[in-house]
Amino acid sequence: MSTFIQLTVNGLANGAILALAALGFVLIFKATGVVNFAQGEFLLIGAYIVWAGVVTLGLHWVVAVLLGVAVAVVMGIVIERSVLRPMVGESAIAVIMVTIGLSAVLRSLVQGIWGTTLRRMPEIVPETSVSLLGAPFPVNRLWAIGIALVALGGFALFFRKSHYGVAMRAVADDQQAAMVMGISVRRIFAMSWALAAVSAVFGGTLVAIMIGVSIEVATFGLLVFAVVIVGGLDSIPGALLGGLIIGLTRQYVGGYIDPGLGEVIPYIVLVLVLLVKPYGLFGEVRIERV
Amino acid sequence: MATATGIYHTNYRQDLALRQTRADWVRLALLVLFVVVAPFVASPYWLTILNLVGIAAIGAIGLNILTGFTGLISLGQGAFLAVGAYTSGILVARLHWPTPLAIVAAVLLTGVVGAVIGLPAVRLKGLYLAIATLAAQVMIIYLVRTWDVVTGGVDSLVVPRPEVFGTTIRSDFIWYWVILAFVVVATLAALNLFRTGLGRAFVAIRDQDIAADVIGVTVWKYKLWSFAISSGFVGLAGALLAHYRSIVTWERFTIDVSITYLAMIIVGGLGSVAGSIYGAAFMTVLPALIQRAGQAIRDVLPGLSQQLPAVQLGVFGLVIILFLIFEPRGLARIWERIRDYFRLWPFRY
């Protein structure tokens, strides 16, 4: 029983973080139709900036996170301008490949600046353990769930209530109609990249709290694909549910059967879902016409 | 050198020829000359690189059949290479099959595995399919690592030197000719594939799958064929890699390998057989050059030479991005442009 609770809490924490990371992915896909293979590297950069802010510069962690957000905004806009804008109208393969190239460049930047050694994230949230129904587990998992939920709620509120959030949803719905209504589609594109990078700062920091700051953060980010496919590429509730499904199965299988299998199970789930529902659980079914 | 100002075919034989102008033949002659002379003048280091280029070229041709000609993105190239390499390696090392037979078996098995992995392609396309192949990549490598009774797991599998007609192939020089023969066969096979109904069906699916369906191409069947044939080529590359390196480890077949191969066909040119070879050469020689440069500046800038893996990765990514932005049709297109310029010289058009 205590193992079960421990695995469930870990799974929920992983799931919440994955949902947050997937949100950035879905954001870009919905608004711009681009599949961002560099989302894992966005997490990586977010984690490293916050780490460097706290450890290297000695800032308070709130300031460090704000710094991370600022860097993320600039990075998102620069990437959209320099890499993605020339690719408008190119084939899907080309756009996917350009983001794969981008992920290689970003990863090499991180490796070049900070090397490959594993570093501990400084104590942002308390690292004590509490016992819950007889099972000890670290409090930082609970914090991770809480922070991820707050961030997700914040983004949801942004989309529902704010001026720009509504504009972004309009662009995602129909670019031409949005343009006619006076929305600057270019600006929305840049903004969705910036926002995706910002969500990755939170996601990356939370991942780093759990597994440490290293290139592994980006590997964790690879799971985002499993999440978005299970949930449906263009669905934000799908990202949340997909995150929880993947996070929990990964922990249960890893804990009860075999840790190695736990790493692979997300992909098995993903293939099974695709075989039954080719557009994911909540993805919009596209009817194509020639 | 004057060249023909147009191509006028007066009989079917001319129309079917792979090479149509005198310039084509001259180019082929120069290529043959380079290929024959290269192993005699190359240093052992560069000879190894040439061999690896040859193997990569076969793999890249295979991937290009799937991605460039049929329009199905695959992130599972590394896993297909692994299937080929492990099949051939295990058959020779554990079951003591003769090497040529093992290579044939590897090609067939990888083709079958490819078709099975391609099954989701019956319903999926685009990104969903790319992710499905990513899943296949992760699962196959997991299988390789855990099924240690057969594959040796995380330890490497040692493959004995191949023995053909009583002689052991040991030196890079002999390997060069063996690999070259395979590259020539693979190239001709691929070039001719796209002159058959099968190959034309692939191209039709790439250009517009629904339209292809309407004109009578059974899309799902040809998608599976594309996966099978492409994987057959990749299996051959994997098997050759196993025997050439005489050691097989799962680390040589990770997702990074899949990405490198995608980079090859993008840099070379999607949907171009010649482009696959240019791309394979480019992406194999580039790391070697970076490594050389790193060694050269070790004394001047010791810090930078330690960053070599990072630099290499970054250059890879940059090359992909720059090619896609500035020349999406790759080296093959650049070559065409240069050729056209000189063909019409001194006139612009």
XYZ file of C-alpha atoms in Angstrom:
639
model
C 0.000 0.000 0.000
C 2.751 2.409 0.907
C 4.506 1.667 -2.384
C 1.262 2.322 -4.197
C 0.836 5.732 -2.604
C 4.426 6.625 -3.252
C 4.146 5.624 -6.901
C 0.854 7.456 -7.276
C 2.229 10.683 -5.866
C 5.357 10.394 -8.009
C 3.219 9.632 -11.009
C 0.950 12.600 -10.377
C 3.971 14.869 -9.960
C 5.520 13.593 -13.189
C 2.182 13.861 -14.913
C 1.580 17.439 -13.799
C 5.029 18.479 -14.982
C 4.602 16.647 -18.267
C 1.266 18.362 -18.764
C 2.960 21.708 -18.214
C 5.680 20.858 -20.721
C 3.098 19.537 -23.163
C 1.127 22.761 -22.814
C 3.978 24.664 -24.438
C 4.062 22.152 -27.247
C 0.306 22.290 -27.848
C 0.416 26.087 -27.686
C 2.865 26.302 -30.572
C 1.105 23.612 -32.560
C -2.328 25.140 -32.156
C -1.342 28.680 -33.004
C 1.287 28.142 -35.691
C 0.865 24.547 -36.858
C 4.525 23.860 -36.104
C 5.584 20.712 -34.297
C 8.321 21.730 -31.922
C 10.863 18.975 -31.452
C 12.959 21.353 -29.355
C 10.451 21.489 -26.484
C 12.682 19.183 -24.406
C 15.590 21.564 -24.960
C 13.396 24.474 -23.886
C 12.934 22.645 -20.575
C 16.679 22.097 -20.411
C 17.506 25.756 -20.961
C 14.868 26.843 -18.454
C 16.325 24.543 -15.810
C 19.891 25.718 -16.437
C 19.046 29.424 -16.401
C 17.274 29.109 -13.056
C 20.118 26.981 -11.677
C 22.724 29.479 -12.895
C 20.689 32.357 -11.475
C 20.566 30.823 -8.009
C 23.990 29.177 -7.819
C 26.300 31.186 -10.097
C 24.787 34.629 -9.637
C 23.568 34.018 -6.084
C 20.100 35.417 -6.728
C 17.002 34.603 -4.748
C 15.136 31.849 -6.543
C 12.154 34.060 -7.319
C 14.472 36.506 -9.091
C 16.163 33.610 -10.844
C 12.841 32.317 -12.144
C 11.946 35.819 -13.332
C 15.319 35.969 -15.082
C 14.517 32.611 -16.659
C 11.186 33.950 -17.870
C 12.869 37.004 -19.396
C 15.458 34.871 -21.180
C 12.716 32.523 -22.382
C 10.697 35.368 -23.880
C 13.704 36.695 -25.773
C 14.713 33.197 -26.884
C 11.215 32.352 -28.094
C 10.913 35.527 -30.129
C 14.407 35.243 -31.619
C 13.809 31.617 -32.619
C 10.464 32.400 -34.186
C 11.928 35.315 -36.131
C 15.133 33.731 -37.338
C 14.311 30.050 -37.777
C 10.588 29.518 -38.145
C 9.508 32.536 -40.148
C 11.575 31.636 -43.228
C 9.940 28.205 -43.103
C 6.373 29.451 -43.498
C 4.743 27.513 -46.317
C 7.375 24.764 -46.418
C 6.408 21.088 -46.162
C 5.711 19.452 -42.815
C 8.884 17.358 -43.027
C 11.002 20.457 -43.502
C 9.431 22.230 -40.535
C 9.837 19.192 -38.282
C 13.460 18.866 -39.347
C 14.218 22.512 -38.713
C 13.040 22.134 -35.111
C 15.135 18.973 -34.788
C 18.110 21.009 -35.975
C 17.159 23.692 -33.482
C 17.107 21.150 -30.672
C 20.641 20.030 -31.579
C 21.881 23.632 -31.558
C 20.225 24.455 -28.223
C 21.556 21.280 -26.626
C 25.061 21.991 -27.846
C 24.823 25.524 -26.447
C 23.907 24.136 -23.027
C 26.676 21.538 -23.198
C 29.180 24.138 -24.350
C 28.351 26.590 -21.577
C 27.666 24.310 -18.622
C 29.268 20.983 -19.519
C 27.690 17.612 -18.896
C 28.101 17.068 -15.157
C 24.997 16.435 -13.089
C 24.209 19.306 -10.733
C 21.822 19.534 -7.855
C 19.090 22.105 -8.010
C 19.394 24.261 -4.881
C 16.654 23.920 -2.340
C 13.830 26.016 -3.744
C 11.074 24.022 -2.104
C 11.550 22.155 1.199
C 13.250 18.804 0.719
C 11.973 17.141 3.853
C 9.957 13.960 3.816
C 6.546 13.533 5.377
C 4.739 10.312 5.957
C 1.385 9.854 4.345
C -0.639 6.735 5.263
C 2.590 5.097 6.397
C 4.553 5.916 3.257
C 7.423 8.394 3.413
C 7.831 10.648 0.454
C 9.578 13.905 -0.314
C 7.485 17.046 0.015
C 8.947 18.485 -3.163
C 6.727 16.131 -5.175
C 3.668 17.760 -3.635
C 5.125 21.171 -4.360
C 5.765 20.129 -7.934
C 2.132 19.092 -8.330
C 0.954 22.329 -6.750
C 3.191 24.604 -8.800
C 2.367 22.779 -12.019
C -1.355 23.058 -11.322
C -1.094 26.756 -10.507
C 0.900 27.367 -13.696
C -1.585 25.381 -15.767
C -4.459 27.286 -14.162
C -2.684 30.550 -14.902
C -2.286 29.679 -18.546
C -5.908 28.505 -18.771
C -7.061 31.803 -17.275
C -4.853 33.683 -19.703
C -6.466 31.945 -22.660
C -10.011 32.456 -21.395
C -9.904 35.964 -20.037
C -7.046 38.045 -21.371
C -7.125 40.027 -24.582
C -4.065 38.289 -26.012
C -5.225 34.861 -24.938
C -8.442 35.283 -26.878
C -6.476 36.585 -29.873
C -4.255 33.512 -29.750
C -7.236 31.201 -29.745
C -8.678 33.118 -32.663
C -5.486 32.685 -34.682
C -5.422 28.981 -33.818
C -8.971 28.687 -35.049
C -8.676 30.483 -38.356
C -5.693 32.603 -39.336
C -7.369 34.516 -42.119
C -10.457 35.335 -40.122
C -8.229 36.501 -37.272
C -6.292 38.747 -39.649
C -9.538 40.269 -40.922
C -10.467 41.080 -37.340
C -7.256 43.081 -37.023
C -5.183 40.604 -35.077
C -1.491 40.649 -35.958
C -0.868 36.987 -36.741
C 2.885 37.568 -36.778
C 2.819 38.937 -33.274
C 0.683 36.022 -32.093
C 3.170 33.571 -33.625
C 6.062 35.219 -31.811
C 4.032 35.296 -28.640
C 3.118 31.630 -28.728
C 6.805 30.715 -29.033
C 7.675 33.025 -26.167
C 4.873 31.609 -24.002
C 5.885 28.032 -24.782
C 9.422 28.858 -23.689
C 8.082 30.477 -20.501
C 5.996 27.417 -19.646
C 9.169 25.385 -20.192
C 11.023 27.480 -17.593
C 8.538 26.344 -14.956
C 8.434 22.789 -16.286
C 12.210 22.522 -16.582
C 12.793 23.861 -13.077
C 10.329 21.356 -11.627
C 11.937 18.479 -13.534
C 15.336 19.605 -12.318
C 14.111 19.630 -8.705
C 13.187 15.978 -9.093
C 16.024 14.548 -11.203
C 18.794 17.156 -10.968
C 20.140 19.568 -13.560
C 21.692 17.697 -16.468
C 21.066 16.812 -20.096
C 18.578 14.236 -18.770
C 16.026 17.048 -18.422
C 15.777 17.099 -22.209
C 15.372 13.323 -22.293
C 12.471 13.657 -19.889
C 11.157 16.252 -22.317
C 11.042 13.596 -25.044
C 8.111 12.088 -23.151
C 6.166 15.175 -24.157
C 5.557 13.541 -27.517
C 3.912 10.566 -25.895
C 1.778 12.953 -23.851
C 0.597 15.111 -26.725
C -0.119 12.166 -28.995
C -2.137 10.376 -26.338
C -4.072 13.527 -25.527
C -4.384 14.807 -29.055
C -1.985 17.303 -30.593
C -4.218 20.336 -30.486
C -6.035 19.874 -27.204
C -5.074 21.540 -23.942
C -7.317 19.338 -21.738
C -5.851 16.441 -23.730
C -2.365 17.532 -22.703
C -3.411 17.500 -19.053
C -5.052 14.080 -19.217
C -2.253 12.677 -21.400
C 0.306 13.944 -18.887
C -1.435 12.193 -16.023
C -1.906 8.934 -17.972
C 1.730 8.828 -19.043
C 3.073 9.950 -15.653
C 1.078 7.344 -13.728
C 1.621 4.349 -16.058
C 5.302 5.133 -16.133
C 5.531 5.047 -12.346
C 3.313 1.982 -11.844
C 5.027 -0.117 -14.502
C 8.454 1.115 -13.422
C 7.713 0.419 -9.754
C 5.864 -2.871 -9.961
C 7.350 -4.596 -13.011
C 10.683 -3.256 -14.183
C 12.250 0.222 -14.168
C 13.551 -0.278 -17.700
C 10.096 -1.152 -18.963
C 8.792 1.954 -17.198
C 10.911 4.074 -19.545
C 9.410 2.370 -22.588
C 5.793 2.012 -21.498
C 4.816 5.583 -22.524
C 5.683 4.712 -26.093
C 3.751 1.435 -25.970
C 0.718 3.321 -24.644
C 1.219 5.840 -27.403
C 1.221 3.227 -30.162
C -1.847 1.521 -28.700
C -3.751 4.808 -28.537
C -2.741 5.660 -32.089
C -3.966 2.313 -33.365
C -7.414 2.916 -31.877
C -7.700 6.681 -32.185
C -5.323 8.052 -34.822
C -5.812 11.640 -33.674
C -5.340 10.969 -29.968
C -8.020 11.041 -27.305
C -9.120 14.653 -27.765
C -7.433 15.643 -31.011
C -9.459 17.282 -33.706
C -10.168 14.845 -36.530
C -9.160 16.473 -39.773
C -11.088 15.713 -42.876
C -8.866 16.237 -45.856
C -9.948 17.266 -49.279
C -7.839 17.283 -52.382
C 32.844 21.069 -73.950
C 29.735 21.559 -75.973
C 26.651 19.901 -74.666
C 23.297 19.073 -76.174
C 20.875 21.979 -76.118
C 17.912 19.675 -75.705
C 17.135 16.025 -75.270
C 15.658 14.442 -78.372
C 14.776 10.801 -78.110
C 14.186 8.942 -81.338
C 13.523 5.483 -79.903
C 12.342 3.871 -76.668
C 15.784 2.589 -75.819
C 17.099 6.139 -75.531
C 14.093 7.181 -73.539
C 14.682 4.453 -70.978
C 18.407 5.088 -70.560
C 19.559 6.229 -67.097
C 22.133 8.528 -68.663
C 20.973 10.591 -71.534
C 23.594 13.105 -72.532
C 27.270 13.001 -73.206
C 27.835 15.180 -70.137
C 26.194 12.478 -68.026
C 28.653 9.944 -69.335
C 31.628 12.245 -68.763
C 30.441 12.826 -65.204
C 30.133 9.069 -64.667
C 33.635 8.534 -66.032
C 35.062 11.144 -63.646
C 33.214 9.532 -60.750
C 34.538 6.080 -61.651
C 38.032 7.519 -61.901
C 37.732 9.069 -58.430
C 36.288 5.923 -56.914
C 39.031 3.725 -58.389
C 41.939 6.005 -57.540
C 40.775 7.074 -54.071
C 41.696 3.914 -52.085
C 45.238 3.964 -53.501
C 45.972 7.520 -52.458
C 43.923 7.807 -49.260
C 45.593 7.473 -45.882
C 44.305 4.639 -43.650
C 42.276 7.203 -41.689
C 40.525 8.557 -44.759
C 40.059 5.055 -46.128
C 38.039 4.225 -43.017
C 36.025 7.388 -43.529
C 35.389 6.432 -47.160
C 34.133 3.017 -46.062
C 31.806 4.587 -43.531
C 30.560 6.992 -46.198
C 29.703 4.005 -48.373
C 27.756 2.278 -45.614
C 25.985 5.503 -44.662
C 25.129 6.069 -48.329
C 23.254 2.757 -48.473
C 21.357 3.635 -45.301
C 20.596 7.130 -46.567
C 19.304 5.802 -49.885
C 17.015 3.541 -47.882
C 15.711 6.395 -45.753
C 15.273 8.575 -48.815
C 13.027 5.949 -50.415
C 10.765 6.221 -47.388
C 11.005 9.905 -46.499
C 12.095 11.590 -49.704
C 10.126 9.570 -52.233
C 7.091 8.342 -50.288
C 6.836 11.287 -47.903
C 6.725 9.244 -44.693
C 8.974 10.665 -41.981
C 10.829 8.027 -40.007
C 12.599 8.633 -36.733
C 13.299 4.901 -36.436
C 16.317 4.698 -38.727
C 18.674 3.877 -35.850
C 16.468 0.969 -34.790
C 16.304 -0.431 -38.327
C 20.090 -0.264 -38.541
C 20.208 -2.087 -35.212
C 17.929 -4.847 -36.492
C 20.161 -5.354 -39.522
C 23.381 -5.218 -37.537
C 22.235 -7.538 -34.748
C 20.587 -10.050 -37.091
C 23.649 -10.439 -39.235
C 26.012 -10.287 -36.263
C 24.156 -12.920 -34.241
C 23.746 -15.276 -37.178
C 27.472 -15.202 -37.820
C 28.805 -15.018 -34.266
C 26.446 -17.450 -32.540
C 24.970 -19.660 -35.238
C 28.083 -19.641 -37.460
C 26.244 -18.879 -40.655
C 28.350 -17.838 -43.652
C 28.541 -14.042 -43.781
C 26.883 -13.499 -47.204
C 23.899 -15.597 -46.175
C 23.659 -13.735 -42.863
C 23.612 -10.400 -44.713
C 20.790 -11.596 -46.963
C 18.876 -12.775 -43.902
C 19.444 -9.397 -42.236
C 18.093 -7.546 -45.264
C 14.962 -9.701 -45.375
C 14.315 -9.593 -41.637
C 14.800 -5.817 -41.442
C 12.391 -5.481 -44.347
C 9.778 -7.497 -42.471
C 10.357 -5.562 -39.241
C 10.094 -2.347 -41.232
C 6.726 -3.383 -42.633
C 5.475 -4.246 -39.138
C 6.691 -0.902 -37.764
C 5.021 0.705 -40.753
C 1.638 -0.787 -39.837
C 0.485 2.393 -38.049
C 1.181 4.172 -41.345
C -1.917 2.488 -42.734
C -3.975 4.932 -40.701
C -1.533 7.662 -39.785
C 0.464 10.260 -41.566
C 2.618 13.265 -41.006
C 3.578 14.007 -37.457
C 1.539 11.195 -35.888
C 3.464 8.726 -38.003
C 6.800 10.337 -37.137
C 6.027 9.894 -33.455
C 4.934 6.287 -34.022
C 8.324 5.557 -35.577
C 9.973 7.345 -32.649
C 8.114 4.915 -30.399
C 9.397 2.010 -32.488
C 12.919 3.344 -32.116
C 12.648 3.472 -28.332
C 11.029 0.034 -28.094
C 13.481 -1.760 -30.373
C 16.497 -0.339 -28.582
C 14.895 -1.350 -25.269
C 14.434 -4.860 -26.636
C 18.071 -4.978 -27.727
C 19.224 -3.881 -24.282
C 17.064 -6.282 -22.246
C 16.977 -9.413 -24.425
C 20.549 -10.134 -23.420
C 20.420 -13.888 -24.029
C 20.342 -13.161 -27.732
C 21.804 -9.714 -28.239
C 24.306 -9.559 -25.422
C 22.301 -6.743 -23.820
C 24.246 -3.667 -22.873
C 27.529 -5.487 -23.542
C 28.769 -5.423 -27.070
C 28.440 -8.292 -29.498
C 31.715 -9.300 -31.102
C 31.406 -10.407 -34.701
C 34.220 -12.508 -36.218
C 35.905 -11.253 -39.371
C 33.979 -12.419 -42.404
C 35.459 -15.237 -44.402
C 34.624 -15.487 -48.088
C 35.976 -18.307 -50.281
C 38.496 -19.280 -47.634
C 40.042 -15.821 -47.230
C 39.360 -13.526 -44.292
C 38.453 -9.953 -45.119
C 40.586 -7.913 -42.809
C 42.043 -4.829 -44.401
C 40.193 -1.608 -45.040
C 41.433 -1.764 -48.616
C 39.536 -4.953 -49.417
C 36.524 -3.747 -47.445
C 36.497 -0.670 -49.662
C 35.814 -2.732 -52.765
C 33.219 -4.882 -51.000
C 31.319 -1.837 -49.747
C 31.707 -0.107 -53.099
C 30.078 -3.073 -54.836
C 27.135 -2.882 -52.441
C 26.820 0.882 -52.921
C 26.752 0.481 -56.698
C 24.111 -2.237 -56.506
C 22.007 -0.230 -54.029
C 22.243 2.926 -56.162
C 21.252 1.151 -59.353
C 18.440 -0.656 -57.576
C 17.080 2.611 -56.175
C 17.419 4.477 -59.492
C 15.558 1.729 -61.289
C 12.953 1.400 -58.548
C 11.553 4.787 -59.499
C 11.156 3.719 -63.079
C 8.789 0.923 -62.082
C 5.098 1.085 -61.193
C 5.985 0.499 -57.544
C 8.306 3.501 -57.390
C 5.881 5.714 -59.283
C 3.185 4.752 -56.783
C 5.489 5.897 -53.940
C 5.964 9.284 -55.573
C 2.222 9.589 -56.182
C 1.569 8.959 -52.482
C 4.129 11.564 -51.509
C 2.704 14.223 -53.784
C -0.940 13.735 -52.797
C -2.058 10.552 -51.098
C -5.771 11.075 -51.567
C -5.349 11.848 -55.249
C -3.152 8.743 -55.545
C -5.930 6.689 -53.997
C -8.411 8.074 -56.500
C -6.293 7.097 -59.510
C -6.047 3.536 -58.280
C -2.964 3.372 -56.042
C -3.784 1.222 -53.008
C -2.234 3.635 -50.551
C -1.864 1.415 -47.499
C -0.308 -1.409 -49.492
C 2.294 0.808 -51.094
C 3.067 2.550 -47.812
C 3.900 -0.836 -46.304
C 5.966 -1.741 -49.366
C 7.834 1.522 -48.985
C 8.588 0.723 -45.363
C 9.712 -2.806 -46.271
C 11.963 -1.816 -49.176
C 13.450 1.149 -47.376
C 14.164 -0.974 -44.304
C 15.758 -3.626 -46.518
C 18.347 -1.093 -47.651
C 18.852 0.111 -44.084
C 19.208 -3.497 -42.910
C 21.943 -3.986 -45.480
C 23.735 -0.903 -44.163
C 23.373 -2.195 -40.599
C 24.702 -5.644 -41.496
C 27.680 -4.151 -43.315
C 28.358 -1.893 -40.337
C 28.329 -4.913 -38.002
C 30.815 -6.871 -40.096
C 32.994 -3.910 -40.940
C 33.280 -2.705 -37.346
C 33.212 -6.335 -36.089
C 31.553 -5.094 -32.929
C 27.901 -4.241 -32.335
C 26.660 -2.126 -29.423
C 23.262 -0.548 -28.920
C 24.895 2.851 -28.422
C 25.557 3.080 -32.159
C 21.827 3.001 -32.934
C 20.275 5.665 -30.723
C 17.822 8.374 -31.717
C 20.805 10.606 -32.534
C 21.647 8.221 -35.367
C 18.111 8.524 -36.708
C 18.473 12.296 -36.692
C 21.876 12.164 -38.360
C 20.404 10.116 -41.195
C 17.500 12.535 -41.584
C 20.086 15.302 -41.754
C 21.912 13.378 -44.476
C 18.934 13.193 -46.779
C 17.972 16.792 -46.122
C 21.466 18.095 -46.763
C 21.791 15.829 -49.776
C 18.336 16.408 -51.159
C 14.998 14.806 -50.384
C 13.811 12.599 -53.185
C 17.165 12.278 -54.902
C 19.244 9.101 -54.989
C 22.420 10.980 -55.838
C 21.564 13.425 -53.074
C 21.505 10.597 -50.525
C 25.100 9.806 -51.407
C 26.202 13.460 -51.289
C 24.463 13.837 -47.928
C 25.999 10.669 -46.509
C 29.434 11.875 -47.586
C 28.850 15.352 -46.167
C 27.558 14.217 -42.781
C 30.277 11.585 -42.377
C 33.186 13.753 -43.459
C 32.025 16.815 -41.488
C 32.535 15.264 -38.009
C 35.895 13.943 -39.126
C 36.923 17.412 -40.253
C 35.689 18.966 -37.014
C 37.687 16.400 -35.079
C 40.764 17.187 -37.164
C 40.274 20.896 -36.572
C 39.878 20.202 -32.860
C 43.172 18.351 -32.741
C 44.879 21.114 -34.652
C 43.826 23.822 -32.223
C 44.372 21.740 -29.098
C 47.605 23.549 -28.265
C 46.283 26.997 -29.079
C 42.883 26.754 -27.432
C 42.780 23.782 -25.053
C 39.380 24.853 -23.757
C 37.700 24.671 -27.122
C 38.980 21.217 -28.040
C 37.345 19.819 -24.920
C 34.061 21.204 -26.188
C 34.339 19.130 -29.340
C 31.240 16.975 -28.841
C 29.168 20.086 -28.173
C 30.643 21.867 -31.187
C 29.949 18.856 -33.363
C 26.316 18.670 -32.270
C 25.885 22.397 -32.766
C 27.372 22.314 -36.253
C 25.059 19.410 -37.125
C 22.034 21.375 -36.017
C 23.184 24.553 -37.759
C 23.804 22.703 -41.012
C 20.281 21.269 -40.920
C 18.725 24.658 -40.174
C 20.751 26.574 -42.751
C 20.115 24.046 -45.493
C 16.399 24.028 -44.806
C 16.192 27.799 -44.836
C 18.455 28.536 -47.773
C 18.426 25.403 -49.931
C 15.603 23.049 -48.941
C 16.351 20.787 -51.882
C 19.871 20.126 -50.719
C 23.266 19.532 -52.274
C 21.703 17.752 -55.247
C 19.941 21.000 -56.189
C 23.086 23.068 -55.683
C 24.911 20.698 -58.002
C 22.122 21.020 -60.595
C 22.364 24.780 -60.449
C 26.135 24.737 -60.933
C 25.729 22.318 -63.821
C 23.069 24.425 -65.487
C 25.181 27.539 -65.113
C 28.081 25.974 -66.960
C 25.890 24.272 -69.497
C 24.562 27.587 -70.707
C 27.730 29.568 -70.124
C 28.429 32.276 -71.236
C 24.690 32.978 -71.511
C 22.389 33.440 -68.569
C 19.523 31.499 -70.072
